[in-house]
């Protein structure tokens, strides 16, 4: 279910409807006409190198039948998407079986036993170069238009499955694990595949760790309402800025494993003393969001400054590392929002490095327990 | 013409044991085995049509077909061919009286002569064909009307198969060879004379061996009881209805060419696929490398007119042709190859332009956020 859009053609009946059926019929008619009239035109005047004319019934029949089998096999080979060993066996096997049976039918032994049924054409028909030239010409006339149409369709109007396959093709194979469709890639139309692994699907922008853990743990309910109000008013718009910045940042090759756009301030080093009004954070990075103050775990209550200091310590100690860690994250995000999932989400939007978030979240949860 | 990537998937060779390996009352698990085959994890090659494979393929096909076509066309143009119709439809045609006065009961054969001129000398072996038009040897009932076991000298000489009806028995005697194909054997006799500058006629030697398929002559058609004493072997049978002579008198001078293994008979029995066809009649061997086999000049074709075609509006003609490694004159093959090759090449160029334009247009477009 990684790419739900792949199911769309099936649901909308895009790949087999009346139009497709008639296209198939038209191609069948074209192939039949070619397969009859090309040998007809060539063999009507052809002779062997001994002068014996080749326009007899058996030669005509063998030429047309062989051309048919080869054209159909080539068409199947074009249609086969995945060549497992079974496909190889059946495609080459059917060609081989055809020639085997033909040689057997035209052999002397069967003629001796049943002279009236097996007319003993002999193998000399297939030894004529004109016969093989005819078969090659008929095959080319039948297959070249099909190839051209398919290539144009793939190039000008690639379907989702085609682009996905091409994206996967451009990534190193080692990345794909397991099933055929696993691959990290974006779904843009055609060309944007080689952007880099960090760009996620375009249609759903939250393929990240998610806030499930955070919300269900209730850690973000600690923030005081005052702080909350301040935060909410100041930073609701910056959430959008964060998104924009995140998108912009993604276009640059990620230097670090996970880019966090404006890492919510995290902390640069020393943690500014907490105040009720929160905010702080001298954001080491240029972040519009300053409050976070991740460092300020203890905005809970003014009275708990001492306790705040305690968690701050370790949290503060954590913070700088968190900041400098690639994908510097603001571990303190959890303190922020008392119910403002929005604000807290900004923290997590900013950083796509899930691991760091999780780690620090867990760490801080444990710290919080001490409070 | 496909880009390929090899997705090697590891194969888990241990089928997961069903959970029902416990006591007899445990329900066997319906989970399929964890083999590569059942879990669709077989290693596969996945070709993709990319520009890098399809476009070169088009160019390669074009570059291969065009020289082949040119070679075939040039070879075909070097082959000389001459054709003359001697049916006798028009009043001023030499064979008009023979054609008009044809009757089955004629004991004296009707002869006519046709004069023609060769503008170019024919070198090397020259092959002489007779051609028929509007003669449907590919009619289904006609094609089935033969008995190959009888023609193989088998036991059904006196008991031909039912497929030969109505040409199976005549006056209670079995017909050998039976069937409609044998009955309609072409029995005109053609002779070629060269009129040299003195005005004298020089007969051109015509070879009648080597005109049939080798497998036909040596495997498929056999005389009953060997090649000698054919009159005895064919006792109890009668000739086909429309023949003037019985089968063992087709070529009494040569026992290797008499009876069922007569090469003209074998050539006729190999049914043609189309209503306008030609069959090999005689071969004119080359004399030496310096003199042309048939010098340019005047020629006469003497015909013993035995074969009626006007009743079904057919035509008869005589064809003289030289041969190359790829057979007789066949301009269609060369032209077809050149056409297909150039179309392929042109298509490749067009696709390249389309692909390039679409590519650059896509790259320069703004990528929406």
XYZ file of C-alpha atoms in Angstrom:
740
model
C 0.000 0.000 0.000
C 2.913 2.275 -0.371
C 1.600 3.812 -3.556
C -2.167 3.706 -3.422
C -2.409 5.565 -6.674
C -1.241 2.448 -8.439
C -4.634 0.934 -7.896
C -6.319 3.721 -9.769
C -6.100 2.315 -13.300
C -7.753 -0.859 -12.159
C -10.608 0.881 -10.445
C -11.241 3.279 -13.274
C -11.078 0.544 -15.909
C -8.356 2.414 -17.742
C -6.441 -0.531 -19.100
C -9.200 -2.562 -20.654
C -12.257 -0.839 -21.943
C -14.017 -0.661 -25.292
C -11.406 1.634 -26.768
C -8.531 -0.602 -25.804
C -10.411 -3.592 -27.158
C -10.875 -2.011 -30.542
C -7.267 -0.974 -30.640
C -6.375 -4.607 -30.036
C -8.682 -5.729 -32.802
C -7.198 -3.179 -35.190
C -3.709 -4.380 -34.406
C -4.805 -7.952 -35.000
C -6.268 -7.098 -38.366
C -3.147 -5.211 -39.380
C -0.928 -8.111 -38.355
C -3.068 -10.630 -40.218
C -3.044 -8.577 -43.382
C 0.712 -8.152 -43.217
C 1.335 -11.811 -42.476
C -0.627 -12.918 -45.506
C 0.201 -10.348 -48.123
C 3.927 -10.032 -47.543
C 4.629 -13.740 -48.227
C 2.052 -13.600 -51.031
C 3.836 -10.769 -52.771
C 7.301 -12.173 -52.309
C 6.752 -15.848 -52.951
C 4.599 -15.426 -56.025
C 7.709 -14.773 -58.070
C 10.386 -16.387 -56.006
C 12.451 -19.359 -57.039
C 15.135 -21.366 -55.413
C 18.686 -21.080 -56.561
C 18.108 -24.260 -58.544
C 15.400 -22.526 -60.515
C 12.560 -24.464 -58.958
C 9.781 -22.030 -58.138
C 8.923 -21.456 -54.527
C 5.309 -20.577 -55.131
C 3.938 -23.917 -54.099
C 1.344 -24.510 -51.453
C 3.582 -25.978 -48.786
C 6.256 -23.314 -48.953
C 3.697 -20.555 -48.730
C 2.018 -22.211 -45.770
C 5.251 -22.870 -43.899
C 6.466 -19.330 -44.442
C 3.252 -17.763 -43.219
C 2.951 -20.053 -40.205
C 6.546 -19.529 -39.123
C 6.232 -15.772 -39.505
C 3.071 -15.879 -37.405
C 4.660 -17.834 -34.579
C 7.675 -15.565 -34.492
C 5.632 -12.359 -34.559
C 3.407 -13.567 -31.746
C 6.405 -14.591 -29.662
C 8.054 -11.229 -30.118
C 4.813 -9.498 -29.168
C 4.575 -11.565 -26.003
C 8.177 -10.809 -25.210
C 7.436 -7.092 -25.517
C 4.467 -7.445 -23.202
C 6.252 -9.409 -20.526
C 7.238 -7.186 -17.701
C 9.145 -9.587 -15.535
C 11.210 -12.312 -17.081
C 11.366 -15.102 -14.559
C 12.663 -18.496 -15.465
C 9.134 -19.589 -16.218
C 8.705 -16.868 -18.828
C 11.936 -17.818 -20.514
C 10.944 -21.451 -20.632
C 7.601 -20.792 -22.161
C 8.572 -18.194 -24.726
C 11.667 -19.897 -26.077
C 10.068 -23.249 -25.467
C 7.100 -22.445 -27.625
C 9.332 -21.392 -30.489
C 11.389 -24.516 -30.091
C 8.310 -26.696 -29.898
C 6.949 -25.184 -33.051
C 10.093 -25.934 -35.014
C 10.408 -29.387 -33.503
C 6.881 -30.322 -34.386
C 7.246 -28.889 -37.841
C 10.372 -30.885 -38.522
C 8.678 -33.964 -37.146
C 5.590 -33.476 -39.304
C 7.650 -32.998 -42.404
C 9.965 -35.875 -41.794
C 10.326 -39.013 -43.771
C 9.359 -41.405 -41.003
C 5.875 -40.087 -40.533
C 5.415 -40.033 -44.274
C 6.323 -43.679 -44.519
C 3.767 -44.599 -41.908
C 0.922 -42.351 -42.973
C 1.565 -41.214 -46.520
C -1.882 -39.824 -47.037
C -1.892 -37.589 -43.983
C 1.660 -36.369 -43.813
C 2.620 -35.035 -47.146
C 6.327 -35.012 -46.592
C 7.245 -31.515 -47.465
C 10.796 -32.112 -46.486
C 13.073 -29.709 -44.717
C 14.197 -27.940 -47.814
C 11.644 -25.172 -47.481
C 13.295 -23.614 -44.478
C 16.715 -23.773 -46.048
C 15.892 -21.141 -48.609
C 17.206 -17.676 -47.803
C 14.194 -16.085 -49.460
C 11.910 -17.728 -46.916
C 13.872 -16.317 -44.006
C 14.087 -12.900 -45.613
C 10.316 -12.955 -45.960
C 9.852 -13.939 -42.330
C 12.217 -11.210 -41.150
C 10.444 -8.595 -43.243
C 6.989 -9.601 -42.010
C 8.190 -9.539 -38.404
C 9.714 -6.096 -38.807
C 6.585 -4.665 -40.428
C 4.424 -6.040 -37.637
C 6.581 -5.121 -34.669
C 8.016 -1.701 -35.529
C 4.718 0.192 -35.203
C 3.968 -1.497 -31.901
C 7.369 -0.554 -30.574
C 7.007 3.025 -31.736
C 3.581 3.429 -30.149
C 4.702 1.940 -26.865
C 7.778 4.068 -26.672
C 5.822 7.234 -27.418
C 3.217 6.383 -24.835
C 5.870 5.695 -22.251
C 7.701 8.877 -23.044
C 4.883 11.347 -23.392
C 2.255 10.012 -21.071
C 3.891 7.777 -18.543
C 1.530 6.191 -16.146
C 2.210 6.053 -12.478
C 3.510 2.522 -12.634
C 5.937 3.431 -15.382
C 7.412 6.373 -13.519
C 7.716 4.350 -10.391
C 9.599 1.679 -12.234
C 11.891 4.261 -13.711
C 12.496 5.898 -10.369
C 13.341 2.613 -8.887
C 15.632 1.954 -11.764
C 17.623 5.104 -11.092
C 18.190 4.353 -7.442
C 20.823 1.825 -6.517
C 19.330 -1.569 -6.419
C 20.652 -2.217 -2.983
C 18.141 0.087 -1.493
C 15.203 -1.962 -2.460
C 14.401 -4.630 -0.071
C 11.859 -7.256 -0.692
C 9.023 -6.749 -3.063
C 9.216 -5.315 -6.519
C 7.675 -1.986 -5.789
C 9.600 -0.933 -2.775
C 11.698 1.992 -3.465
C 12.226 5.383 -2.139
C 11.255 7.894 -4.638
C 8.970 10.674 -5.467
C 6.031 10.456 -7.655
C 6.545 13.452 -9.833
C 5.835 13.144 -13.495
C 8.903 11.839 -15.080
C 12.003 13.739 -14.543
C 12.385 14.560 -10.929
C 13.356 11.202 -9.725
C 16.968 11.693 -9.048
C 16.390 14.281 -6.499
C 17.596 12.480 -3.544
C 16.314 10.110 -1.102
C 14.965 12.475 1.370
C 12.162 13.766 -0.724
C 9.044 11.979 0.098
C 5.864 11.496 -1.794
C 4.313 14.650 -2.989
C 0.756 13.882 -2.219
C 1.094 13.346 1.472
C 3.610 15.445 3.195
C 3.704 13.790 6.527
C 5.516 10.591 5.977
C 7.512 11.015 9.019
C 7.568 9.622 12.407
C 4.319 11.197 13.258
C 3.000 12.573 16.440
C 1.264 9.524 17.643
C 3.716 8.802 20.358
C 3.897 12.347 21.406
C 0.235 12.946 21.635
C -0.714 9.741 23.254
C 1.922 10.127 25.853
C 0.387 13.356 26.958
C 3.668 15.068 27.341
C 2.605 18.003 25.354
C -0.133 18.755 27.788
C 2.235 20.209 30.308
C 2.664 23.645 28.984
C 0.968 26.434 30.843
C -1.864 28.130 29.227
C -0.079 31.403 29.265
C 2.761 30.108 27.352
C 0.406 28.389 25.137
C -1.470 31.498 24.269
C 1.694 33.334 23.545
C 3.001 30.641 21.440
C -0.095 30.067 19.541
C -0.529 33.630 18.505
C 2.986 34.155 17.539
C 3.626 31.076 15.708
C 0.624 29.932 13.899
C 1.770 31.644 10.785
C 5.259 30.507 11.173
C 4.076 27.000 10.835
C 3.439 27.714 7.226
C 6.798 29.355 6.982
C 8.304 26.284 8.379
C 6.710 24.229 5.705
C 7.859 26.517 2.990
C 11.293 26.601 4.315
C 11.326 22.901 4.633
C 10.384 22.522 1.022
C 12.996 24.999 -0.006
C 15.613 23.305 1.994
C 14.823 20.013 0.521
C 15.850 21.197 -2.875
C 19.354 21.624 -1.766
C 21.257 18.474 -1.412
C 20.931 17.476 2.106
C 24.198 17.844 3.786
C 23.061 16.122 6.830
C 21.078 13.076 6.981
C 17.898 14.672 7.935
C 17.411 18.256 7.326
C 15.447 19.998 9.693
C 14.403 23.164 8.477
C 14.273 25.651 11.056
C 15.270 23.560 13.842
C 13.255 25.157 16.322
C 15.752 26.976 18.059
C 16.913 24.582 19.980
C 19.424 25.590 21.934
C 22.632 26.723 21.335
C 24.430 26.054 24.224
C 23.541 27.779 27.305
C 20.038 27.733 28.172
C 18.660 31.055 28.934
C 16.858 31.205 32.177
C 13.366 30.294 31.950
C 10.647 32.682 32.448
C 7.047 32.242 32.406
C 6.761 33.857 29.215
C 8.735 31.150 27.895
C 10.191 31.688 24.777
C 13.686 31.830 24.567
C 15.808 29.872 22.841
C 18.215 31.587 21.144
C 17.758 29.494 18.202
C 21.067 28.583 16.900
C 19.662 28.275 13.487
C 17.647 30.985 12.027
C 14.332 29.906 13.080
C 11.267 31.903 13.057
C 10.153 29.963 15.901
C 11.866 31.126 18.857
C 9.751 30.196 21.613
C 10.268 26.731 21.710
C 12.881 27.085 23.983
C 13.136 23.676 23.964
C 15.462 24.215 26.588
C 12.767 25.216 28.769
C 11.271 22.119 29.836
C 10.284 23.670 32.933
C 7.807 26.141 32.046
C 5.454 24.271 33.970
C 5.327 26.295 36.979
C 7.326 29.117 38.173
C 7.641 27.492 41.406
C 9.534 24.707 40.162
C 12.493 26.510 39.044
C 14.692 24.414 41.032
C 13.281 21.379 39.561
C 13.326 23.072 36.299
C 16.925 23.591 36.686
C 17.426 20.011 37.306
C 15.885 18.768 34.200
C 17.292 21.680 32.491
C 20.652 20.573 33.278
C 20.493 17.358 31.637
C 18.113 18.719 29.135
C 20.351 21.606 28.552
C 23.148 19.272 28.240
C 21.185 17.352 25.823
C 20.134 20.255 23.882
C 23.365 21.448 22.569
C 24.128 18.044 21.410
C 20.806 17.839 19.909
C 21.355 21.021 18.126
C 24.676 20.134 16.800
C 23.572 16.752 15.882
C 22.816 16.674 12.299
C 19.287 17.354 11.992
C 19.444 19.266 15.108
C 16.252 18.873 16.632
C 14.596 20.566 19.370
C 14.166 17.993 21.913
C 12.311 20.370 23.982
C 9.391 20.423 21.750
C 7.375 18.395 24.015
C 7.279 21.038 26.636
C 5.627 23.532 24.519
C 2.257 22.865 23.853
C -0.316 22.409 26.296
C -2.722 21.134 23.880
C -1.354 23.034 21.033
C -0.513 20.262 18.840
C 0.054 22.765 16.186
C 2.999 24.281 17.852
C 4.525 21.076 18.762
C 4.005 19.793 15.347
C 6.084 22.594 14.035
C 8.995 21.147 15.827
C 8.573 17.898 14.251
C 7.848 19.256 10.845
C 11.057 20.964 10.941
C 13.041 17.917 11.249
C 12.768 14.900 9.165
C 15.265 12.996 11.087
C 13.007 10.661 12.835
C 15.563 8.929 14.813
C 16.843 11.993 16.472
C 13.374 13.092 17.369
C 12.484 9.823 18.819
C 15.637 9.522 20.747
C 15.361 12.868 22.254
C 11.731 12.542 22.895
C 12.298 9.435 24.786
C 15.110 10.916 26.668
C 13.140 13.897 27.656
C 10.205 11.878 28.620
C 12.346 10.117 31.023
C 13.629 13.410 32.253
C 10.180 14.668 32.654
C 9.311 11.839 34.828
C 11.574 13.197 37.366
C 9.661 16.363 37.643
C 16.227 -2.862 -26.856
C 15.353 -2.963 -23.273
C 17.139 -1.546 -20.338
C 17.451 -4.235 -17.815
C 17.939 -4.437 -14.168
C 18.426 -7.578 -12.332
C 16.449 -7.800 -9.167
C 17.901 -10.635 -7.296
C 15.681 -11.542 -4.498
C 16.874 -13.834 -1.845
C 15.245 -17.114 -1.836
C 14.040 -18.493 1.358
C 14.469 -22.133 0.929
C 12.808 -23.222 4.061
C 9.147 -23.695 3.641
C 7.531 -22.489 6.735
C 6.279 -25.432 8.542
C 2.625 -25.557 8.897
C 1.406 -25.112 12.297
C -0.353 -28.373 12.062
C 2.584 -30.528 12.767
C 1.308 -31.177 16.143
C -1.263 -33.681 17.067
C -3.639 -35.278 14.675
C -6.424 -32.970 15.655
C -4.591 -29.803 14.667
C -5.892 -28.069 11.553
C -3.287 -27.807 8.812
C -2.324 -24.264 8.040
C -3.548 -22.882 4.750
C -0.618 -20.546 4.429
C 1.293 -21.125 1.209
C 4.812 -22.366 1.519
C 7.514 -19.822 1.912
C 9.320 -20.797 -1.247
C 10.455 -18.330 -3.830
C 8.049 -19.718 -6.369
C 4.945 -19.526 -4.252
C 5.735 -16.191 -2.705
C 6.493 -14.680 -6.105
C 10.063 -13.924 -5.278
C 11.715 -15.569 -8.255
C 14.665 -13.690 -9.680
C 13.474 -11.729 -12.633
C 14.833 -9.601 -15.401
C 12.814 -6.502 -15.906
C 13.204 -4.862 -19.276
C 12.048 -1.309 -19.733
C 11.577 0.570 -22.949
C 13.849 3.536 -22.561
C 15.013 5.955 -25.153
C 18.476 4.587 -24.899
C 17.411 1.203 -26.189
C 14.464 1.807 -28.482
C 15.956 4.562 -30.605
C 19.209 2.728 -31.355
C 17.124 -0.328 -32.162
C 15.212 1.610 -34.791
C 18.389 2.942 -36.321
C 19.987 -0.481 -36.318
C 17.008 -2.057 -38.030
C 17.023 0.687 -40.609
C 20.750 0.384 -41.184
C 20.497 -3.362 -41.606
C 17.471 -3.432 -43.866
C 18.523 -0.752 -46.302
C 21.754 -2.408 -47.506
C 20.022 -5.764 -47.702
C 17.267 -4.202 -49.763
C 19.725 -2.492 -52.049
C 21.629 -5.735 -52.553
C 18.464 -7.655 -53.320
C 17.207 -5.020 -55.701
C 20.471 -4.785 -57.609
C 20.686 -8.571 -57.856
C 17.136 -8.785 -59.061
C 17.726 -6.133 -61.690
C 20.595 -8.096 -63.134
C 18.351 -11.071 -63.805
C 16.965 -11.253 -67.279
C 13.499 -12.526 -67.927
C 11.343 -12.929 -70.980
C 7.692 -13.863 -71.095
C 5.370 -14.625 -73.972
C 1.706 -15.548 -73.933
C 0.691 -18.211 -76.425
C -2.887 -18.921 -75.433
C -4.283 -17.795 -78.755
C -7.069 -15.514 -77.670
C -6.814 -12.922 -80.395
C -7.436 -13.724 -84.000
C -3.998 -12.644 -85.088
C -2.300 -14.905 -82.598
C -0.535 -17.937 -84.074
C -2.268 -20.402 -81.806
C -5.756 -19.066 -82.371
C -6.935 -21.919 -84.526
C -5.530 -24.520 -82.144
C -7.279 -22.915 -79.235
C -10.573 -22.590 -80.984
C -10.704 -26.004 -82.509
C -9.750 -27.917 -79.447
C -11.604 -31.108 -78.775
C -10.868 -34.028 -76.553
C -11.189 -36.595 -79.270
C -8.439 -35.213 -81.465
C -5.970 -37.850 -82.458
C -3.683 -35.558 -84.435
C -2.144 -32.942 -82.217
C -2.501 -29.312 -83.161
C 0.761 -27.372 -83.509
C 1.506 -23.690 -83.659
C 4.601 -21.558 -83.730
C 5.289 -18.285 -82.014
C 8.151 -16.016 -83.043
C 9.882 -13.687 -80.669
C 13.112 -11.740 -80.331
C 15.522 -11.580 -77.444
C 17.042 -8.134 -77.110
C 19.691 -9.150 -74.588
C 21.763 -12.295 -74.447
C 21.091 -14.641 -71.593
C 24.144 -15.968 -69.801
C 24.636 -18.955 -67.566
C 21.867 -21.440 -67.023
C 18.560 -20.405 -68.503
C 15.371 -21.815 -67.059
C 12.264 -22.320 -69.108
C 8.918 -22.169 -67.332
C 5.332 -22.550 -68.364
C 2.913 -20.248 -66.646
C -0.810 -20.532 -66.146
C -3.260 -17.845 -65.107
C -6.648 -18.151 -63.506
C -5.949 -21.780 -62.674
C -6.831 -22.441 -59.059
C -4.562 -25.241 -57.976
C -5.209 -24.122 -54.425
C -8.871 -25.067 -54.427
C -9.515 -27.221 -51.390
C -11.203 -30.166 -53.062
C -8.587 -30.095 -55.759
C -5.697 -30.141 -53.309
C -7.143 -33.130 -51.462
C -7.817 -35.092 -54.606
C -4.731 -37.288 -54.641
C -3.489 -40.542 -53.174
C 0.059 -40.252 -51.934
C 0.377 -43.860 -50.908
C -0.479 -44.910 -54.435
C 2.070 -42.486 -55.782
C 4.620 -43.947 -53.397
C 4.239 -47.291 -55.105
C 2.233 -48.672 -52.301
C -0.415 -51.269 -52.109
C -3.216 -48.887 -52.945
C -2.312 -48.953 -56.603
C -5.417 -50.949 -57.337
C -7.449 -49.445 -54.525
C -7.119 -45.707 -54.606
C -8.382 -43.636 -51.706
C -11.815 -42.103 -51.562
C -10.373 -38.638 -51.812
C -9.786 -39.136 -55.505
C -13.491 -39.215 -56.324
C -14.748 -38.783 -59.018
C -11.432 -39.668 -60.620
C -11.013 -42.883 -58.708
C -12.250 -45.557 -61.047
C -13.062 -45.545 -64.663
C -15.100 -48.429 -66.079
C -14.552 -50.366 -62.890
C -10.819 -50.148 -63.338
C -8.809 -48.145 -60.808
C -7.146 -45.072 -62.187
C -3.429 -44.737 -61.722
C -2.601 -42.020 -60.797
C -5.975 -41.076 -59.359
C -7.314 -37.710 -58.447
C -8.080 -34.392 -60.055
C -4.559 -33.075 -59.771
C -3.135 -35.885 -61.836
C -6.017 -35.709 -64.226
C -5.278 -32.107 -65.115
C -1.641 -32.711 -65.964
C -0.148 -30.061 -68.221
C 0.692 -31.776 -71.476
C 1.720 -29.057 -73.912
C 5.082 -29.637 -75.565
C 7.321 -26.638 -76.074
C 10.410 -26.527 -78.271
C 12.778 -23.676 -78.771
C 14.641 -22.822 -81.941
C 17.145 -20.120 -82.593
C 17.034 -18.397 -85.986
C 20.557 -17.351 -86.754
C 21.659 -14.878 -89.322
C 21.448 -17.415 -92.140
C 17.845 -18.051 -91.425
C 18.336 -21.629 -90.335
C 16.689 -23.019 -87.285
C 18.925 -24.379 -84.566
C 17.233 -26.455 -81.968
C 18.203 -25.474 -78.491
C 18.850 -28.497 -76.259
C 16.404 -28.665 -73.374
C 17.225 -30.747 -70.321
C 14.327 -32.376 -68.599
C 16.043 -33.786 -65.543
C 16.528 -31.863 -62.337
C 13.359 -29.839 -62.531
C 11.578 -31.425 -59.588
C 12.324 -31.209 -55.854
C 14.908 -33.794 -54.912
C 12.830 -35.084 -52.010
C 9.836 -35.500 -54.279
C 11.681 -37.439 -56.907
C 13.599 -39.743 -54.608
C 11.374 -40.249 -51.601
C 7.806 -39.289 -52.196
C 7.158 -40.691 -55.637
C 8.056 -44.311 -56.306
C 7.040 -46.672 -59.014
C 5.293 -49.838 -57.951
C 7.600 -52.771 -58.261
C 10.676 -50.843 -59.238
C 11.442 -48.858 -62.342
C 11.618 -51.692 -64.825
C 8.772 -53.343 -66.607
C 6.244 -50.755 -65.765
C 3.653 -52.080 -68.162
C 3.482 -55.193 -66.058
C 3.421 -53.264 -62.842
C 0.484 -51.157 -63.912
C -1.651 -54.052 -65.035
C -5.193 -53.772 -63.870
C -5.218 -50.009 -63.839
C -6.288 -47.494 -66.394
C -5.053 -44.089 -67.389
C -6.645 -40.917 -66.058
C -9.646 -39.699 -67.987
C -8.087 -36.691 -69.641
C -4.721 -38.203 -70.483
C -3.813 -39.288 -73.964
C -1.252 -41.856 -72.867
C -1.071 -44.064 -69.809
C 1.369 -43.235 -67.070
C 3.960 -45.818 -68.022
C 4.318 -44.176 -71.431
C 5.193 -40.736 -70.187
C 8.838 -41.180 -71.146
C 9.578 -44.669 -72.474
C 13.090 -43.714 -73.521
C 14.252 -43.169 -69.979
C 13.231 -45.659 -67.284
C 14.332 -43.191 -64.618
C 11.806 -40.708 -65.868
C 8.880 -42.995 -66.540
C 5.840 -43.830 -64.546
C 5.219 -42.016 -61.342
C 8.717 -40.624 -61.187
C 8.342 -38.652 -64.376
C 9.611 -35.223 -63.469
C 6.976 -33.289 -65.373
C 4.357 -35.263 -63.520
C 6.043 -34.645 -60.183
C 6.341 -30.932 -60.896
C 2.657 -30.751 -61.708
C 1.649 -32.705 -58.606
C 3.245 -30.109 -56.351
C 0.243 -27.790 -56.142
C 0.769 -24.086 -56.544
C -0.453 -21.656 -53.937
C -1.750 -18.898 -56.173
C -3.988 -18.748 -59.255
C -1.198 -17.284 -61.371
C 1.779 -19.546 -61.148
C 4.679 -20.881 -63.119
C 6.273 -24.281 -63.089
C 9.698 -25.302 -64.257
C 9.581 -26.973 -67.612
C 13.085 -27.341 -68.953
C 16.624 -26.191 -68.260
C 18.958 -24.823 -70.908
C 22.481 -25.605 -69.799
C 25.178 -23.053 -70.272
C 27.600 -23.867 -73.020
C 30.781 -22.170 -71.944
C 31.739 -19.111 -70.029
C 32.400 -17.028 -73.122
C 29.368 -17.642 -75.270
C 26.001 -16.667 -73.921
C 23.545 -19.470 -73.513
C 20.917 -17.663 -75.493
C 22.372 -14.976 -77.729
C 20.195 -12.105 -78.616
C 18.262 -12.502 -81.792
C 15.237 -14.206 -83.239
C 13.706 -17.305 -81.815
C 10.786 -19.565 -82.530
C 8.709 -21.455 -80.060
C 7.038 -24.556 -81.429
C 4.033 -25.641 -79.440
C 2.062 -28.842 -79.525
C -1.156 -27.443 -78.194
C -2.772 -30.112 -75.987
C -3.955 -28.186 -72.997
C -7.250 -26.284 -73.157
C -7.530 -23.253 -70.927
C -10.024 -21.038 -72.693
C -12.985 -22.800 -71.138
C -12.201 -21.220 -67.767
C -10.688 -18.058 -69.225
C -7.175 -19.081 -68.358
C -3.967 -18.060 -70.051
C -0.821 -19.919 -70.926
C 2.602 -18.449 -71.337
C 6.227 -19.394 -71.647
C 8.905 -17.732 -69.555
C 12.662 -17.706 -69.972
C 14.702 -16.565 -67.010
C 18.188 -16.556 -65.561
C 18.810 -17.292 -61.909
C 20.951 -15.798 -59.154
C 21.743 -16.850 -55.602
C 18.440 -15.556 -54.382
C 16.342 -17.001 -57.163
C 14.598 -15.394 -60.078
C 13.518 -11.861 -60.702
C 11.896 -10.587 -57.549
C 11.944 -6.814 -57.381
C 9.332 -6.661 -54.668
C 11.662 -8.107 -52.060
C 14.345 -5.517 -52.621
C 11.916 -2.625 -52.747
C 10.121 -3.832 -49.634
C 13.348 -4.045 -47.668
C 14.458 -0.600 -48.752
C 11.064 0.861 -47.884
C 10.838 -0.749 -44.472
C 14.426 0.149 -43.666
C 13.974 3.797 -44.554
C 10.664 4.033 -42.728
C 12.329 2.595 -39.661
C 15.190 5.013 -39.887
C 12.871 7.946 -40.428
C 10.715 6.842 -37.526
C 13.806 6.666 -35.371
C 14.719 10.216 -36.284
C 11.186 11.443 -35.596
C 11.081 9.716 -32.234
C 14.453 11.144 -31.365
C 13.216 14.646 -32.109
C 10.036 14.127 -30.130
C 11.901 12.674 -27.223
C 14.469 15.445 -27.240
C 11.854 18.181 -27.413
C 9.763 16.685 -24.701
C 12.811 16.167 -22.585
C 14.029 19.760 -22.815
C 10.574 21.128 -22.349
C 10.098 19.140 -19.212
C 13.402 20.113 -17.723
C 12.871 23.795 -18.213
C 9.391 23.851 -16.756
C 8.908 25.169 -13.293
C 8.606 22.473 -10.794
C 5.663 23.202 -8.580
C 6.227 23.038 -4.887
